[in-house]
PDB file of C-alpha atoms and ligand atoms in Angstrom:
ATOM      1  CA  UNK A   8    -126.798 -55.848   7.285  1.00  0.00           C
ATOM      2  CA  UNK A   9    -125.943 -59.641   5.567  1.00  0.00           C
ATOM      3  CA  UNK A  10    -125.128 -58.726   2.061  1.00  0.00           C
ATOM      4  CA  UNK A  11    -127.664 -61.328   0.424  1.00  0.00           C
ATOM      5  CA  UNK A  12    -130.077 -58.159   1.508  1.00  0.00           C
ATOM      6  CA  UNK A  13    -128.057 -55.763  -0.062  1.00  0.00           C
ATOM      7  CA  UNK A  14    -128.202 -56.931  -3.346  1.00  0.00           C
ATOM      8  CA  UNK A  15    -131.718 -57.552  -4.989  1.00  0.00           C
ATOM      9  CA  UNK A  16    -132.090 -58.208  -8.237  1.00  0.00           C
ATOM     10  CA  UNK A  17    -135.614 -56.886  -9.534  1.00  0.00           C
ATOM     11  CA  UNK A  18    -136.354 -60.407 -10.834  1.00  0.00           C
ATOM     12  CA  UNK A  19    -135.704 -62.193  -7.631  1.00  0.00           C
ATOM     13  CA  UNK A  20    -138.770 -59.729  -5.760  1.00  0.00           C
ATOM     14  CA  UNK A  21    -141.135 -61.602  -7.677  1.00  0.00           C
ATOM     15  CA  UNK A  22    -140.846 -64.709  -6.786  1.00  0.00           C
ATOM     16  CA  UNK A  23    -139.377 -63.877  -3.122  1.00  0.00           C
ATOM     17  CA  UNK A  24    -141.305 -61.219  -1.781  1.00  0.00           C
ATOM     18  CA  UNK A  25    -143.546 -63.973   0.354  1.00  0.00           C
ATOM     19  CA  UNK A  26    -141.088 -66.056   1.482  1.00  0.00           C
ATOM     20  CA  UNK A  27    -137.146 -67.343   1.429  1.00  0.00           C
ATOM     21  CA  UNK A  28    -134.623 -65.150   0.842  1.00  0.00           C
ATOM     22  CA  UNK A  29    -135.080 -61.160  -0.121  1.00  0.00           C
ATOM     23  CA  UNK A  30    -132.171 -60.865  -2.240  1.00  0.00           C
ATOM     24  CA  UNK A  31    -128.960 -62.977  -3.573  1.00  0.00           C
ATOM     25  CA  UNK A  32    -127.483 -65.888  -1.339  1.00  0.00           C
ATOM     26  CA  UNK A  33    -123.797 -66.385  -0.649  1.00  0.00           C
ATOM     27  CA  UNK A  34    -122.262 -69.955  -1.189  1.00  0.00           C
ATOM     28  CA  UNK A  35    -119.913 -70.361   1.808  1.00  0.00           C
ATOM     29  CA  UNK A  36    -118.792 -74.234   0.222  1.00  0.00           C
ATOM     30  CA  UNK A  37    -119.199 -76.521  -2.475  1.00  0.00           C
ATOM     31  CA  UNK A  38    -117.719 -80.020  -1.665  1.00  0.00           C
ATOM     32  CA  UNK A  39    -117.799 -82.624  -4.240  1.00  0.00           C
ATOM     33  CA  UNK A  40    -119.355 -85.990  -2.499  1.00  0.00           C
ATOM     34  CA  UNK A  41    -119.633 -88.559  -5.513  1.00  0.00           C
ATOM     35  CA  UNK A  42    -118.683 -88.397  -9.288  1.00  0.00           C
ATOM     36  CA  UNK A  43    -121.454 -85.836 -10.278  1.00  0.00           C
ATOM     37  CA  UNK A  44    -122.930 -85.257  -6.538  1.00  0.00           C
ATOM     38  CA  UNK A  45    -122.210 -81.717  -4.867  1.00  0.00           C
ATOM     39  CA  UNK A  46    -122.900 -80.572  -1.746  1.00  0.00           C
ATOM     40  CA  UNK A  47    -123.959 -76.914  -2.092  1.00  0.00           C
ATOM     41  CA  UNK A  48    -124.025 -74.836   1.156  1.00  0.00           C
ATOM     42  CA  UNK A  49    -124.932 -71.471   1.352  1.00  0.00           C
ATOM     43  CA  UNK A  50    -125.711 -68.668   3.465  1.00  0.00           C
ATOM     44  CA  UNK A  51    -129.625 -68.690   4.086  1.00  0.00           C
ATOM     45  CA  UNK A  52    -130.443 -67.367   7.433  1.00  0.00           C
ATOM     46  CA  UNK A  53    -134.418 -66.871   6.688  1.00  0.00           C
ATOM     47  CA  UNK A  54    -134.769 -70.381   4.967  1.00  0.00           C
ATOM     48  CA  UNK A  55    -132.685 -72.042   8.059  1.00  0.00           C
ATOM     49  CA  UNK A  56    -134.933 -70.764  11.001  1.00  0.00           C
ATOM     50  CA  UNK A  57    -137.996 -72.335   9.167  1.00  0.00           C
ATOM     51  CA  UNK A  58    -137.115 -75.190   6.979  1.00  0.00           C
ATOM     52  CA  UNK A  59    -138.661 -78.413   8.692  1.00  0.00           C
ATOM     53  CA  UNK A  60    -137.449 -81.973   7.393  1.00  0.00           C
ATOM     54  CA  UNK A  61    -138.867 -83.386   3.836  1.00  0.00           C
ATOM     55  CA  UNK A  62    -138.995 -79.552   2.705  1.00  0.00           C
ATOM     56  CA  UNK A  63    -137.476 -78.117  -0.262  1.00  0.00           C
ATOM     57  CA  UNK A  64    -136.044 -74.926  -1.847  1.00  0.00           C
ATOM     58  CA  UNK A  65    -135.910 -73.665  -5.737  1.00  0.00           C
ATOM     59  CA  UNK A  66    -132.451 -72.294  -6.548  1.00  0.00           C
ATOM     60  CA  UNK A  67    -131.566 -70.100  -9.827  1.00  0.00           C
ATOM     61  CA  UNK A  68    -127.690 -69.512 -10.358  1.00  0.00           C
ATOM     62  CA  UNK A  69    -128.218 -66.630 -12.036  1.00  0.00           C
ATOM     63  CA  UNK A  70    -131.165 -64.686 -14.198  1.00  0.00           C
ATOM     64  CA  UNK A  71    -130.814 -66.442 -17.359  1.00  0.00           C
ATOM     65  CA  UNK A  72    -130.737 -70.291 -15.789  1.00  0.00           C
ATOM     66  CA  UNK A  73    -133.792 -72.161 -14.932  1.00  0.00           C
ATOM     67  CA  UNK A  74    -135.525 -72.818 -11.472  1.00  0.00           C
ATOM     68  CA  UNK A  75    -134.162 -75.900  -9.781  1.00  0.00           C
ATOM     69  CA  UNK A  76    -135.720 -77.776  -6.920  1.00  0.00           C
ATOM     70  CA  UNK A  77    -133.372 -79.107  -4.162  1.00  0.00           C
ATOM     71  CA  UNK A  78    -134.356 -81.245  -1.000  1.00  0.00           C
ATOM     72  CA  UNK A  79    -132.409 -79.994   1.920  1.00  0.00           C
ATOM     73  CA  UNK A  80    -129.975 -82.434   3.143  1.00  0.00           C
ATOM     74  CA  UNK A  81    -128.652 -80.186   6.307  1.00  0.00           C
ATOM     75  CA  UNK A  82    -129.559 -76.609   8.256  1.00  0.00           C
ATOM     76  CA  UNK A  83    -127.640 -74.859  10.850  1.00  0.00           C
ATOM     77  CA  UNK A  84    -130.239 -72.685  12.692  1.00  0.00           C
ATOM     78  CA  UNK A  85    -127.741 -70.789  14.796  1.00  0.00           C
ATOM     79  CA  UNK A  86    -125.579 -69.477  11.502  1.00  0.00           C
ATOM     80  CA  UNK A  87    -128.068 -69.267   9.478  1.00  0.00           C
ATOM     81  CA  UNK A  88    -126.602 -71.661   6.595  1.00  0.00           C
ATOM     82  CA  UNK A  89    -128.490 -74.529   4.415  1.00  0.00           C
ATOM     83  CA  UNK A  90    -126.578 -77.368   2.606  1.00  0.00           C
ATOM     84  CA  UNK A  91    -128.391 -79.393  -0.747  1.00  0.00           C
ATOM     85  CA  UNK A  92    -126.864 -81.711  -2.613  1.00  0.00           C
ATOM     86  CA  UNK A  93    -127.469 -81.972  -6.221  1.00  0.00           C
ATOM     87  CA  UNK A  94    -126.738 -84.169  -9.284  1.00  0.00           C
ATOM     88  CA  UNK A  95    -124.999 -82.326 -12.237  1.00  0.00           C
ATOM     89  CA  UNK A  96    -127.803 -83.648 -14.980  1.00  0.00           C
ATOM     90  CA  UNK A  97    -128.039 -80.943 -17.250  1.00  0.00           C
ATOM     91  CA  UNK A  98    -126.810 -77.275 -18.023  1.00  0.00           C
ATOM     92  CA  UNK A  99    -128.352 -75.123 -14.728  1.00  0.00           C
ATOM     93  CA  UNK A 100    -126.961 -78.240 -12.196  1.00  0.00           C
ATOM     94  CA  UNK A 101    -123.982 -77.607 -14.253  1.00  0.00           C
ATOM     95  CA  UNK A 102    -123.496 -73.944 -13.397  1.00  0.00           C
ATOM     96  CA  UNK A 103    -124.169 -74.991  -9.554  1.00  0.00           C
ATOM     97  CA  UNK A 104    -121.649 -76.865  -9.862  1.00  0.00           C
ATOM     98  CA  UNK A 105    -118.817 -74.702 -10.681  1.00  0.00           C
ATOM     99  CA  UNK A 106    -119.468 -72.118  -7.920  1.00  0.00           C
ATOM    100  CA  UNK A 107    -117.752 -71.282  -5.422  1.00  0.00           C
ATOM    101  CA  UNK A 108    -117.125 -69.631  -1.660  1.00  0.00           C
ATOM    102  CA  UNK A 109    -118.307 -66.354  -2.069  1.00  0.00           C
ATOM    103  CA  UNK A 110    -120.172 -66.253  -5.214  1.00  0.00           C
ATOM    104  CA  UNK A 111    -123.933 -65.414  -4.871  1.00  0.00           C
ATOM    105  CA  UNK A 112    -126.855 -67.094  -6.660  1.00  0.00           C
ATOM    106  CA  UNK A 113    -129.687 -65.147  -8.143  1.00  0.00           C
ATOM    107  CA  UNK A 114    -132.471 -67.054  -6.249  1.00  0.00           C
ATOM    108  CA  UNK A 115    -133.163 -69.058  -3.229  1.00  0.00           C
ATOM    109  CA  UNK A 116    -136.563 -69.446  -2.185  1.00  0.00           C
ATOM    110  CA  UNK A 117    -137.745 -71.345   0.473  1.00  0.00           C
ATOM    111  CA  UNK A 118    -138.714 -73.325   2.692  1.00  0.00           C
ATOM    112  CA  UNK A 119    -141.126 -74.752  -0.064  1.00  0.00           C
ATOM    113  CA  UNK A 120    -143.739 -77.787  -0.051  1.00  0.00           C
ATOM    114  CA  UNK A 121    -145.188 -79.263   3.037  1.00  0.00           C
ATOM    115  CA  UNK A 122    -143.247 -81.127   5.887  1.00  0.00           C
ATOM    116  CA  UNK A 123    -143.038 -84.405   6.084  1.00  0.00           C
ATOM    117  CA  UNK A 124    -145.154 -86.352   8.813  1.00  0.00           C
ATOM    118  CA  UNK A 125    -143.005 -87.163  11.301  1.00  0.00           C
ATOM    119  CA  UNK A 126    -144.378 -89.622  14.503  1.00  0.00           C
ATOM    120  CA  UNK A 127    -143.261 -92.269  16.694  1.00  0.00           C
ATOM    121  CA  UNK A 128    -143.862 -95.270  14.628  1.00  0.00           C
ATOM    122  CA  UNK A 129    -141.421 -97.967  16.086  1.00  0.00           C
ATOM    123  CA  UNK A 130    -138.968 -98.924  13.289  1.00  0.00           C
ATOM    124  CA  UNK A 131    -138.736 -96.891  10.129  1.00  0.00           C
ATOM    125  CA  UNK A 132    -136.498 -97.521   6.854  1.00  0.00           C
ATOM    126  CA  UNK A 133    -135.752 -94.479   5.339  1.00  0.00           C
ATOM    127  CA  UNK A 134    -134.099 -95.075   2.215  1.00  0.00           C
ATOM    128  CA  UNK A 135    -131.657 -92.592   0.162  1.00  0.00           C
ATOM    129  CA  UNK A 136    -130.238 -93.251  -3.689  1.00  0.00           C
ATOM    130  CA  UNK A 137    -128.297 -90.914  -5.361  1.00  0.00           C
ATOM    131  CA  UNK A 138    -129.021 -86.699  -3.941  1.00  0.00           C
ATOM    132  CA  UNK A 139    -131.471 -88.637  -1.832  1.00  0.00           C
ATOM    133  CA  UNK A 140    -128.642 -90.222   0.653  1.00  0.00           C
ATOM    134  CA  UNK A 141    -127.933 -86.736   1.781  1.00  0.00           C
ATOM    135  CA  UNK A 142    -131.708 -85.921   1.863  1.00  0.00           C
ATOM    136  CA  UNK A 143    -132.529 -88.374   4.477  1.00  0.00           C
ATOM    137  CA  UNK A 144    -130.302 -87.676   6.617  1.00  0.00           C
ATOM    138  CA  UNK A 145    -132.269 -85.026   8.338  1.00  0.00           C
ATOM    139  CA  UNK A 146    -135.145 -87.369   7.992  1.00  0.00           C
ATOM    140  CA  UNK A 147    -133.183 -89.869   9.821  1.00  0.00           C
ATOM    141  CA  UNK A 148    -132.249 -87.503  12.697  1.00  0.00           C
ATOM    142  CA  UNK A 149    -135.661 -85.800  13.012  1.00  0.00           C
ATOM    143  CA  UNK A 150    -137.413 -89.548  13.154  1.00  0.00           C
ATOM    144  CA  UNK A 151    -134.682 -90.643  15.417  1.00  0.00           C
ATOM    145  CA  UNK A 152    -135.168 -87.467  17.860  1.00  0.00           C
ATOM    146  CA  UNK A 153    -139.196 -88.721  18.076  1.00  0.00           C
ATOM    147  CA  UNK A 154    -138.147 -91.976  19.544  1.00  0.00           C
ATOM    148  CA  UNK A 155    -138.317 -94.444  16.338  1.00  0.00           C
ATOM    149  CA  UNK A 156    -135.712 -97.405  15.271  1.00  0.00           C
ATOM    150  CA  UNK A 157    -134.264 -95.830  12.369  1.00  0.00           C
ATOM    151  CA  UNK A 158    -132.420 -97.950   9.740  1.00  0.00           C
ATOM    152  CA  UNK A 159    -131.128 -95.880   7.081  1.00  0.00           C
ATOM    153  CA  UNK A 160    -130.861 -97.812   3.404  1.00  0.00           C
ATOM    154  CA  UNK A 161    -128.545 -95.938   0.920  1.00  0.00           C
ATOM    155  CA  UNK A 162    -128.454 -97.625  -2.731  1.00  0.00           C
ATOM    156  CA  UNK A 163    -126.111 -96.510  -5.793  1.00  0.00           C
ATOM    157  CA  UNK A 164    -124.168 -97.766  -8.348  1.00  0.00           C
ATOM    158  CA  UNK A 165    -120.972 -98.830  -7.067  1.00  0.00           C
ATOM    159  CA  UNK A 166    -119.583 -98.152  -3.584  1.00  0.00           C
ATOM    160  CA  UNK A 167    -117.345 -94.682  -4.567  1.00  0.00           C
ATOM    161  CA  UNK A 168    -121.074 -93.144  -5.269  1.00  0.00           C
ATOM    162  CA  UNK A 169    -122.027 -93.577  -1.569  1.00  0.00           C
ATOM    163  CA  UNK A 170    -121.374 -90.939   1.285  1.00  0.00           C
ATOM    164  CA  UNK A 171    -122.533 -89.398   4.247  1.00  0.00           C
ATOM    165  CA  UNK A 172    -122.263 -93.227   5.881  1.00  0.00           C
ATOM    166  CA  UNK A 173    -120.695 -91.587   8.946  1.00  0.00           C
ATOM    167  CA  UNK A 174    -123.668 -88.531   9.158  1.00  0.00           C
ATOM    168  CA  UNK A 175    -126.376 -91.423   8.900  1.00  0.00           C
ATOM    169  CA  UNK A 176    -124.952 -94.153  11.335  1.00  0.00           C
ATOM    170  CA  UNK A 177    -124.761 -91.022  13.990  1.00  0.00           C
ATOM    171  CA  UNK A 178    -128.587 -90.829  13.364  1.00  0.00           C
ATOM    172  CA  UNK A 179    -129.706 -94.249  12.491  1.00  0.00           C
ATOM    173  CA  UNK A 180    -129.771 -97.858  14.256  1.00  0.00           C
ATOM    174  CA  UNK A 181    -128.768 -99.334  11.316  1.00  0.00           C
ATOM    175  CA  UNK A 182    -127.195 -98.171   8.010  1.00  0.00           C
ATOM    176  CA  UNK A 183    -127.721-101.145   5.466  1.00  0.00           C
ATOM    177  CA  UNK A 184    -125.669-100.434   1.689  1.00  0.00           C
ATOM    178  CA  UNK A 185    -126.911-101.421  -1.254  1.00  0.00           C
ATOM    179  CA  UNK A 186    -124.656-101.456  -4.290  1.00  0.00           C
ATOM    180  CA  UNK A 187    -125.774-102.383  -8.099  1.00  0.00           C
ATOM    181  CA  UNK A 188    -122.156-103.957  -8.792  1.00  0.00           C
ATOM    182  CA  UNK A 189    -121.913-105.370  -5.403  1.00  0.00           C
ATOM    183  CA  UNK A 190    -118.909-103.224  -4.431  1.00  0.00           C
ATOM    184  CA  UNK A 191    -120.589-102.907  -1.308  1.00  0.00           C
ATOM    185  CA  UNK A 192    -123.619-104.182   0.774  1.00  0.00           C
ATOM    186  CA  UNK A 193    -125.358-107.542   0.092  1.00  0.00           C
ATOM    187  CA  UNK A 194    -128.077-106.234  -2.051  1.00  0.00           C
ATOM    188  CA  UNK A 195    -128.382-104.633  -5.300  1.00  0.00           C
ATOM    189  CA  UNK A 196    -130.624-101.873  -4.634  1.00  0.00           C
ATOM    190  CA  UNK A 197    -132.345-100.571  -1.471  1.00  0.00           C
ATOM    191  CA  UNK A 198    -136.014-101.903  -2.606  1.00  0.00           C
ATOM    192  CA  UNK A 199    -134.463-105.253  -2.371  1.00  0.00           C
ATOM    193  CA  UNK A 200    -132.286-104.361   0.576  1.00  0.00           C
ATOM    194  CA  UNK A 201    -135.716-103.270   2.186  1.00  0.00           C
ATOM    195  CA  UNK A 202    -137.286-106.791   1.326  1.00  0.00           C
ATOM    196  CA  UNK A 203    -134.613-109.005   2.350  1.00  0.00           C
ATOM    197  CA  UNK A 204    -134.968-107.288   5.929  1.00  0.00           C
ATOM    198  CA  UNK A 205    -138.959-107.995   5.915  1.00  0.00           C
ATOM    199  CA  UNK A 206    -138.064-111.469   4.837  1.00  0.00           C
ATOM    200  CA  UNK A 207    -135.440-111.910   7.440  1.00  0.00           C
ATOM    201  CA  UNK A 208    -138.276-111.303   9.880  1.00  0.00           C
ATOM    202  CA  UNK A 209    -137.156-107.661  10.528  1.00  0.00           C
ATOM    203  CA  UNK A 210    -140.774-105.654  11.602  1.00  0.00           C
ATOM    204  CA  UNK A 211    -140.969-102.314   9.438  1.00  0.00           C
ATOM    205  CA  UNK A 212    -143.840-100.038  10.426  1.00  0.00           C
ATOM    206  CA  UNK A 213    -143.312 -96.774   7.821  1.00  0.00           C
ATOM    207  CA  UNK A 214    -141.291 -96.648   4.882  1.00  0.00           C
ATOM    208  CA  UNK A 215    -139.499 -92.918   3.550  1.00  0.00           C
ATOM    209  CA  UNK A 216    -137.813 -92.445  -0.291  1.00  0.00           C
ATOM    210  CA  UNK A 217    -135.989 -90.187  -1.386  1.00  0.00           C
ATOM    211  CA  UNK A 218    -133.857 -90.156  -4.701  1.00  0.00           C
ATOM    212  CA  UNK A 219    -134.683 -90.712  -8.481  1.00  0.00           C
ATOM    213  CA  UNK A 220    -138.165 -91.506  -9.585  1.00  0.00           C
ATOM    214  CA  UNK A 221    -137.687 -94.777 -10.752  1.00  0.00           C
ATOM    215  CA  UNK A 222    -135.994 -96.050  -7.122  1.00  0.00           C
ATOM    216  CA  UNK A 223    -138.880 -94.592  -5.293  1.00  0.00           C
ATOM    217  CA  UNK A 224    -141.255 -96.417  -7.607  1.00  0.00           C
ATOM    218  CA  UNK A 225    -139.425 -99.717  -7.021  1.00  0.00           C
ATOM    219  CA  UNK A 226    -139.832 -98.928  -3.001  1.00  0.00           C
ATOM    220  CA  UNK A 227    -143.283 -98.497  -3.325  1.00  0.00           C
ATOM    221  CA  UNK A 228    -143.756-101.660  -5.148  1.00  0.00           C
ATOM    222  CA  UNK A 229    -141.089-103.752  -2.743  1.00  0.00           C
ATOM    223  CA  UNK A 230    -143.725-102.731  -0.165  1.00  0.00           C
ATOM    224  CA  UNK A 231    -147.236-103.313  -1.295  1.00  0.00           C
ATOM    225  CA  UNK A 232    -147.367-106.756  -1.083  1.00  0.00           C
ATOM    226  CA  UNK A 233    -146.574-106.116   3.002  1.00  0.00           C
ATOM    227  CA  UNK A 234    -148.825-103.145   3.413  1.00  0.00           C
ATOM    228  CA  UNK A 235    -146.331-101.075   4.710  1.00  0.00           C
ATOM    229  CA  UNK A 236    -146.843 -97.198   4.230  1.00  0.00           C
ATOM    230  CA  UNK A 237    -144.441 -95.783   2.146  1.00  0.00           C
ATOM    231  CA  UNK A 238    -143.688 -92.074   1.366  1.00  0.00           C
ATOM    232  CA  UNK A 239    -142.030 -91.252  -1.304  1.00  0.00           C
ATOM    233  CA  UNK A 240    -140.759 -87.588  -2.029  1.00  0.00           C
ATOM    234  CA  UNK A 241    -141.901 -86.530  -5.822  1.00  0.00           C
ATOM    235  CA  UNK A 242    -139.453 -84.636  -7.747  1.00  0.00           C
ATOM    236  CA  UNK A 243    -141.607 -83.428 -10.900  1.00  0.00           C
ATOM    237  CA  UNK A 244    -140.555 -80.887 -13.131  1.00  0.00           C
ATOM    238  CA  UNK A 245    -141.146 -77.757 -11.097  1.00  0.00           C
ATOM    239  CA  UNK A 246    -141.142 -73.784 -12.346  1.00  0.00           C
ATOM    240  CA  UNK A 247    -142.886 -71.400  -9.942  1.00  0.00           C
ATOM    241  CA  UNK A 248    -143.259 -73.669  -6.764  1.00  0.00           C
ATOM    242  CA  UNK A 249    -145.962 -72.069  -5.340  1.00  0.00           C
ATOM    243  CA  UNK A 250    -148.833 -74.019  -7.244  1.00  0.00           C
ATOM    244  CA  UNK A 251    -149.284 -71.414  -9.938  1.00  0.00           C
ATOM    245  CA  UNK A 252    -148.015 -72.974 -12.834  1.00  0.00           C
ATOM    246  CA  UNK A 253    -149.137 -76.483 -13.028  1.00  0.00           C
ATOM    247  CA  UNK A 254    -145.952 -78.202 -14.007  1.00  0.00           C
ATOM    248  CA  UNK A 255    -145.365 -80.556 -11.313  1.00  0.00           C
ATOM    249  CA  UNK A 256    -148.619 -82.010 -11.600  1.00  0.00           C
ATOM    250  CA  UNK A 257    -148.741 -85.781 -10.352  1.00  0.00           C
ATOM    251  CA  UNK A 258    -151.500 -87.996  -9.703  1.00  0.00           C
ATOM    252  CA  UNK A 259    -152.347 -89.402  -6.426  1.00  0.00           C
ATOM    253  CA  UNK A 260    -155.183 -91.555  -5.295  1.00  0.00           C
ATOM    254  CA  UNK A 261    -156.753 -90.949  -8.527  1.00  0.00           C
ATOM    255  CA  UNK A 262    -157.010 -86.998  -7.686  1.00  0.00           C
ATOM    256  CA  UNK A 263    -154.652 -84.218  -9.548  1.00  0.00           C
ATOM    257  CA  UNK A 264    -152.129 -82.977  -6.905  1.00  0.00           C
ATOM    258  CA  UNK A 265    -149.459 -80.346  -7.351  1.00  0.00           C
ATOM    259  CA  UNK A 266    -146.100 -81.716  -5.669  1.00  0.00           C
ATOM    260  CA  UNK A 267    -144.868 -78.100  -4.837  1.00  0.00           C
ATOM    261  CA  UNK A 268    -147.853 -77.599  -2.661  1.00  0.00           C
ATOM    262  CA  UNK A 269    -149.356 -80.336  -1.983  1.00  0.00           C
ATOM    263  CA  UNK A 270    -146.008 -82.711  -1.660  1.00  0.00           C
ATOM    264  CA  UNK A 271    -144.068 -82.856  -2.364  1.00  0.00           C
ATOM    265  CA  UNK A 272    -144.543 -86.411   0.202  1.00  0.00           C
ATOM    266  CA  UNK A 273    -146.954 -88.590  -1.191  1.00  0.00           C
ATOM    267  CA  UNK A 274    -148.272 -92.034  -0.089  1.00  0.00           C
ATOM    268  CA  UNK A 275    -146.039 -94.215  -2.819  1.00  0.00           C
ATOM    269  CA  UNK A 276    -148.881 -97.053  -2.875  1.00  0.00           C
ATOM    270  CA  UNK A 277    -151.225 -94.097  -4.384  1.00  0.00           C
ATOM    271  CA  UNK A 278    -148.692 -92.209  -6.901  1.00  0.00           C
ATOM    272  CA  UNK A 279    -149.724 -92.769 -10.426  1.00  0.00           C
ATOM    273  CA  UNK A 280    -146.239 -93.891 -11.386  1.00  0.00           C
ATOM    274  CA  UNK A 281    -146.428 -94.347 -15.044  1.00  0.00           C
ATOM    275  CA  UNK A 282    -147.428 -91.026 -15.566  1.00  0.00           C
ATOM    276  CA  UNK A 283    -144.879 -89.809 -13.345  1.00  0.00           C
ATOM    277  CA  UNK A 284    -141.934 -91.586 -15.043  1.00  0.00           C
ATOM    278  CA  UNK A 285    -143.485 -90.198 -18.474  1.00  0.00           C
ATOM    279  CA  UNK A 286    -143.054 -86.965 -17.874  1.00  0.00           C
ATOM    280  CA  UNK A 287    -140.179 -87.611 -16.350  1.00  0.00           C
ATOM    281  CA  UNK A 288    -137.989 -88.713 -18.790  1.00  0.00           C
ATOM    282  CA  UNK A 289    -138.990 -86.458 -21.524  1.00  0.00           C
ATOM    283  CA  UNK A 290    -137.923 -84.087 -19.239  1.00  0.00           C
ATOM    284  CA  UNK A 291    -134.479 -85.651 -18.790  1.00  0.00           C
ATOM    285  CA  UNK A 292    -133.842 -85.968 -22.481  1.00  0.00           C
ATOM    286  CA  UNK A 293    -134.487 -82.612 -22.969  1.00  0.00           C
ATOM    287  CA  UNK A 294    -131.714 -81.630 -20.269  1.00  0.00           C
ATOM    288  CA  UNK A 295    -129.034 -83.786 -21.282  1.00  0.00           C
ATOM    289  CA  UNK A 296    -129.489 -82.392 -25.295  1.00  0.00           C
ATOM    290  CA  UNK A 297    -129.191 -78.784 -23.425  1.00  0.00           C
ATOM    291  CA  UNK A 298    -125.957 -79.832 -21.604  1.00  0.00           C
ATOM    292  CA  UNK A 299    -124.492 -81.510 -24.975  1.00  0.00           C
ATOM    293  CA  UNK A 300    -124.876 -77.906 -26.531  1.00  0.00           C
TER     294      UNK A 300
HETATM  295 FE1  FES B  18    -145.801 -75.116 -10.808  1.00  0.00          FE
HETATM  296 FE2  FES B  18    -146.003 -76.514  -8.693  1.00  0.00          FE
HETATM  297  S1  FES B  18    -143.962 -76.160  -9.626  1.00  0.00           S
HETATM  298  S2  FES B  18    -147.443 -75.708  -9.516  1.00  0.00           S
END
């Protein structure tokens, strides 16, 4: 029996009796990828056996930490490992960034959300910024396996904030880099890189964007004039991740949806971005205060 099955916390059972790992989950490694961005790899065989591109997990470092939703950047069904990229923005993600091999997480629940729709569409542009650079990797890989031509577009404020170029190159037909300070690539960000591709005659059949809310909003706005279907992976505040608390509600096509169970992937042209951006902003200020303390 694996150690995560032996050690249980009573609190844990409340959330994980249906899915996810039934106890504490061992950290296999933690690798810094760029300033403030880290890759956490844990032993989570149940999640690894079921997870599909687009789904996410909720982790909690200890019983006192808040629950953090993380998209999954990679998994290995054979060895039962799952990897997530996270950004250190507040107290809980700061604690995640202190973990080392052999430590245990109090909660690791998943897979949550619906798998991303995958098909053979032709040419698909997959855009990622920040933690999303890691999250687009399994998406690009799955799209390539479906027979699509895959263009991965990554963005960062500067070259030193980019990572996993080699991994993305292995599963993409083309990787386009963009940096705000123009230290690498020709465009300032992923939306501009995408517009440049389209205006240079590249035919794009579908766009998938994962990253900060503002980046996904800009991607959706960039493709709206071209009517290219654009799927975004929304990351509103989440608490239970099971459709019970209502914290993750978003408005899509005039209807209220819960990102944790109806998403997290939605048509970017249907999302009420004003509402979503306002709610994210309120939360980030609170996170910054908490980290400061
Ligand atoms: Fe509670 Fe989605 S996180 S309803």
